[in-house]
Amino acid sequence: MNFSHPERALREFEVRNLLLGLALVIGTALAAREPRAVGSVLAGVVLSLVLFQYLKRDGRWIAGQALAGVPYGKILRSFLLKYYLRLLAVGLLLGLAFRTGILHPVFLVLGLSVVVLQGFLLAGEALLGRILPIGSRR
């Protein structure tokens, strides 16, 4: 992945997240063959991708506010308020889904880990590219 163009690198990261998420869902469908497990992985992947979009949007908002000269404290308070309200909403929805038995916690965590797994894969790819630069894009 080429980081010299941040927007393109971010877009590539998002596409790879989507592909990895689809692979996790398909792999779970083939391995578990249980609708609740597949639905939980799918819910985790979708939630992970949506929350990543919020993270990207909030990062741009913070940068824009800082460049506009808005005081640090005001930016921080506004960001934290939005962040904790979003966290509360997600927590309540997941709690309700667990309480009613709609989602399986282990399979949900597998789906939620798509961005983290992608980060590890990307780090491994970069490390391998430095160790074995054969055929790498530079």
CSV table of C-alpha atoms in Angstrom, one decimal:
chain,number,residue,atom,x,y,z
A,1,MET,CA,0.0,0.0,0.0
A,2,ASN,CA,1.4,3.4,-1.0
A,3,PHE,CA,1.0,6.0,1.7
A,4,SER,CA,2.3,8.9,-0.3
A,5,HIS,CA,-1.3,9.6,-1.4
A,6,PRO,CA,-3.3,9.4,1.9
A,7,GLU,CA,-6.8,9.5,0.4
A,8,ARG,CA,-6.0,6.7,-2.0
A,9,ALA,CA,-4.4,4.7,0.7
A,10,LEU,CA,-7.4,5.2,2.9
A,11,ARG,CA,-9.8,4.1,0.1
A,12,GLU,CA,-7.7,1.0,-0.5
A,13,PHE,CA,-7.8,0.2,3.2
A,14,GLU,CA,-11.6,0.5,3.2
A,15,VAL,CA,-11.9,-1.8,0.1
A,16,ARG,CA,-9.6,-4.3,1.7
A,17,ASN,CA,-11.7,-4.1,4.9
A,18,LEU,CA,-14.8,-4.9,2.9
A,19,LEU,CA,-13.2,-7.8,1.1
A,20,LEU,CA,-11.8,-9.2,4.4
A,21,GLY,CA,-15.2,-8.8,6.0
A,22,LEU,CA,-16.9,-10.7,3.1
A,23,ALA,CA,-14.3,-13.4,3.5
A,24,LEU,CA,-15.0,-13.7,7.2
A,25,VAL,CA,-18.8,-13.9,6.6
A,26,ILE,CA,-18.4,-16.5,3.8
A,27,GLY,CA,-15.9,-18.5,5.9
A,28,THR,CA,-18.2,-18.5,8.9
A,29,ALA,CA,-21.1,-19.6,6.7
A,30,LEU,CA,-19.1,-22.5,5.4
A,31,ALA,CA,-17.6,-23.5,8.7
A,32,ALA,CA,-20.4,-22.9,11.2
A,33,ARG,CA,-23.5,-23.3,9.1
A,34,GLU,CA,-25.5,-21.6,11.8
A,35,PRO,CA,-27.6,-18.6,10.8
A,36,ARG,CA,-27.0,-16.9,14.2
A,37,ALA,CA,-23.2,-17.1,13.8
A,38,VAL,CA,-23.2,-15.8,10.3
A,39,GLY,CA,-25.6,-13.0,11.2
A,40,SER,CA,-23.4,-12.1,14.2
A,41,VAL,CA,-20.2,-11.9,12.0
A,42,LEU,CA,-22.1,-9.9,9.4
A,43,ALA,CA,-23.4,-7.5,12.1
A,44,GLY,CA,-19.9,-7.1,13.4
A,45,VAL,CA,-18.4,-6.4,10.0
A,46,VAL,CA,-21.1,-3.9,9.1
A,47,LEU,CA,-20.8,-2.2,12.5
A,48,SER,CA,-17.0,-2.1,12.2
A,49,LEU,CA,-17.2,-0.6,8.7
A,50,VAL,CA,-19.7,2.0,9.8
A,51,LEU,CA,-17.7,3.0,12.9
A,52,PHE,CA,-14.6,3.3,10.7
A,53,GLN,CA,-16.4,5.8,8.5
A,54,TYR,CA,-17.4,7.8,11.6
A,55,LEU,CA,-13.7,7.7,12.7
A,56,LYS,CA,-12.6,9.0,9.3
A,57,ARG,CA,-15.3,11.7,9.3
A,58,ASP,CA,-14.4,12.8,12.9
A,59,GLY,CA,-10.7,13.0,12.1
A,60,ARG,CA,-11.4,15.3,9.2
A,61,TRP,CA,-13.7,17.4,11.3
A,62,ILE,CA,-11.1,17.7,14.1
A,63,ALA,CA,-8.5,18.7,11.5
A,64,GLY,CA,-10.8,21.3,10.0
A,65,GLN,CA,-11.7,22.8,13.3
A,66,ALA,CA,-8.1,23.0,14.4
A,67,LEU,CA,-7.1,24.6,11.1
A,68,ALA,CA,-10.0,27.1,11.5
A,69,GLY,CA,-8.5,28.2,14.8
A,70,VAL,CA,-11.2,26.7,17.1
A,71,PRO,CA,-9.9,26.4,20.7
A,72,TYR,CA,-8.6,22.9,21.6
A,73,GLY,CA,-10.9,22.6,24.5
A,74,LYS,CA,-14.0,23.2,22.5
A,75,ILE,CA,-13.0,20.7,19.8
A,76,LEU,CA,-12.2,18.1,22.5
A,77,ARG,CA,-15.5,18.6,24.3
A,78,SER,CA,-17.6,18.4,21.1
A,79,PHE,CA,-15.7,15.3,19.9
A,80,LEU,CA,-16.0,13.5,23.2
A,81,LEU,CA,-19.7,14.2,23.5
A,82,LYS,CA,-20.4,12.8,20.0
A,83,TYR,CA,-18.0,9.9,20.7
A,84,TYR,CA,-19.6,8.9,24.0
A,85,LEU,CA,-23.2,9.3,22.7
A,86,ARG,CA,-22.3,7.0,19.8
A,87,LEU,CA,-20.6,4.5,22.1
A,88,LEU,CA,-23.7,4.5,24.4
A,89,ALA,CA,-26.1,3.9,21.4
A,90,VAL,CA,-23.9,1.0,20.1
A,91,GLY,CA,-23.6,-0.4,23.6
A,92,LEU,CA,-27.4,-0.3,24.2
A,93,LEU,CA,-28.1,-1.9,20.8
A,94,LEU,CA,-25.6,-4.7,21.4
A,95,GLY,CA,-26.8,-5.2,24.9
A,96,LEU,CA,-30.4,-5.6,23.6
A,97,ALA,CA,-29.2,-8.0,20.8
A,98,PHE,CA,-27.3,-10.1,23.4
A,99,ARG,CA,-30.2,-10.1,25.8
A,100,THR,CA,-32.7,-11.3,23.2
A,101,GLY,CA,-30.2,-13.8,21.8
A,102,ILE,CA,-30.2,-12.3,18.3
A,103,LEU,CA,-26.4,-12.1,18.2
A,104,HIS,CA,-23.6,-14.4,19.4
A,105,PRO,CA,-20.9,-12.5,21.3
A,106,VAL,CA,-17.9,-14.6,20.0
A,107,PHE,CA,-18.9,-14.3,16.4
A,108,LEU,CA,-19.8,-10.6,16.7
A,109,VAL,CA,-16.2,-10.0,18.0
A,110,LEU,CA,-14.9,-11.9,15.0
A,111,GLY,CA,-16.8,-9.5,12.7
A,112,LEU,CA,-15.8,-6.5,14.7
A,113,SER,CA,-12.1,-7.4,14.4
A,114,VAL,CA,-12.1,-6.8,10.6
A,115,VAL,CA,-10.3,-3.4,10.8
A,116,VAL,CA,-7.8,-4.7,13.4
A,117,LEU,CA,-7.1,-7.8,11.3
A,118,GLN,CA,-6.6,-5.6,8.2
A,119,GLY,CA,-4.1,-3.4,10.2
A,120,PHE,CA,-2.1,-6.5,11.1
A,121,LEU,CA,-2.2,-7.7,7.5
A,122,LEU,CA,-1.1,-4.3,6.3
A,123,ALA,CA,1.8,-4.2,8.8
A,124,GLY,CA,2.9,-7.7,7.8
A,125,GLU,CA,2.8,-6.8,4.1
A,126,ALA,CA,4.9,-3.7,4.8
A,127,LEU,CA,7.4,-5.6,6.9
A,128,LEU,CA,7.6,-8.4,4.3
A,129,GLY,CA,8.1,-5.8,1.6
A,130,ARG,CA,11.1,-4.4,3.5
A,131,ILE,CA,12.6,-7.8,4.1
A,132,LEU,CA,11.9,-9.3,0.7
A,133,PRO,CA,11.5,-6.4,-1.7
A,134,ILE,CA,11.2,-8.7,-4.7
A,135,GLY,CA,8.3,-7.6,-6.9
A,136,SER,CA,7.2,-4.9,-4.4
A,137,ARG,CA,5.7,-1.6,-5.7
A,138,ARG,CA,8.1,1.2,-4.9
